[in-house]
Amino acid sequence: WNPYIKELKQTIKNTSSGLLESFRGLTVTNEDVSYIFKYTTMYLE
C-alpha cells in the first residue's frame, strides 16, 4: 500500500496547489462580500 499512499498524497498536494493558484487571479466583488457577511457568524468575547 505504501506506493499508493505516496501517490495519493502527491495527487492531493498537486490538486490543492492548483486550486490555490487558480484563486490568485480572482477578483472579490461586492456580491461576494455580501454573501460572506450573510453566511458568516462572528462571536466576540
Short mmCIF file of C-alpha atoms in Angstrom, two decimals:
data_model
loop_
_atom_site.label_atom_id
_atom_site.label_comp_id
_atom_site.label_asym_id
_atom_site.label_seq_id
_atom_site.Cartn_x
_atom_site.Cartn_y
_atom_site.Cartn_z
CA TRP A 1 0.00 0.00 0.00
CA ASN A 2 2.91 2.35 0.57
CA PRO A 3 3.38 3.32 -3.12
CA TYR A 4 -0.34 4.04 -3.45
CA ILE A 5 -0.39 6.25 -0.36
CA LYS A 6 2.63 8.20 -1.60
CA GLU A 7 0.97 8.70 -4.99
CA LEU A 8 -2.33 9.74 -3.38
CA LYS A 9 -0.57 12.31 -1.17
CA GLN A 10 1.19 13.74 -4.21
CA THR A 11 -2.10 13.93 -6.13
CA ILE A 12 -3.80 15.75 -3.24
CA LYS A 13 -0.86 18.16 -2.97
CA ASN A 14 -0.94 18.93 -6.70
CA THR A 15 -4.72 19.42 -6.65
CA SER A 16 -4.65 21.75 -3.66
CA SER A 17 -1.74 23.73 -5.13
CA GLY A 18 -3.58 24.10 -8.42
CA LEU A 19 -6.76 25.20 -6.67
CA LEU A 20 -4.89 27.79 -4.61
CA GLU A 21 -3.16 29.10 -7.73
CA SER A 22 -6.50 29.46 -9.51
CA PHE A 23 -7.74 31.73 -6.70
CA ARG A 24 -4.87 34.17 -7.18
CA GLY A 25 -6.39 35.64 -10.34
CA LEU A 26 -9.90 36.11 -8.97
CA THR A 27 -11.34 39.47 -8.02
CA VAL A 28 -13.61 39.72 -5.00
CA THR A 29 -16.83 41.53 -5.88
CA ASN A 30 -19.34 43.34 -3.67
CA GLU A 31 -21.68 40.39 -4.23
CA ASP A 32 -19.02 38.03 -2.85
CA VAL A 33 -18.59 40.19 0.24
CA SER A 34 -22.35 40.36 0.78
CA TYR A 35 -22.58 36.57 0.56
CA ILE A 36 -19.76 36.16 3.09
CA PHE A 37 -21.42 38.56 5.53
CA LYS A 38 -24.77 36.83 5.11
CA TYR A 39 -23.48 33.32 5.84
CA THR A 40 -20.72 34.06 8.36
CA THR A 41 -21.20 34.43 12.09
CA MET A 42 -18.59 36.09 14.23
CA TYR A 43 -18.52 35.83 18.00
CA LEU A 44 -16.60 38.39 20.07
CA GLU A 45 -15.57 37.55 23.58
#
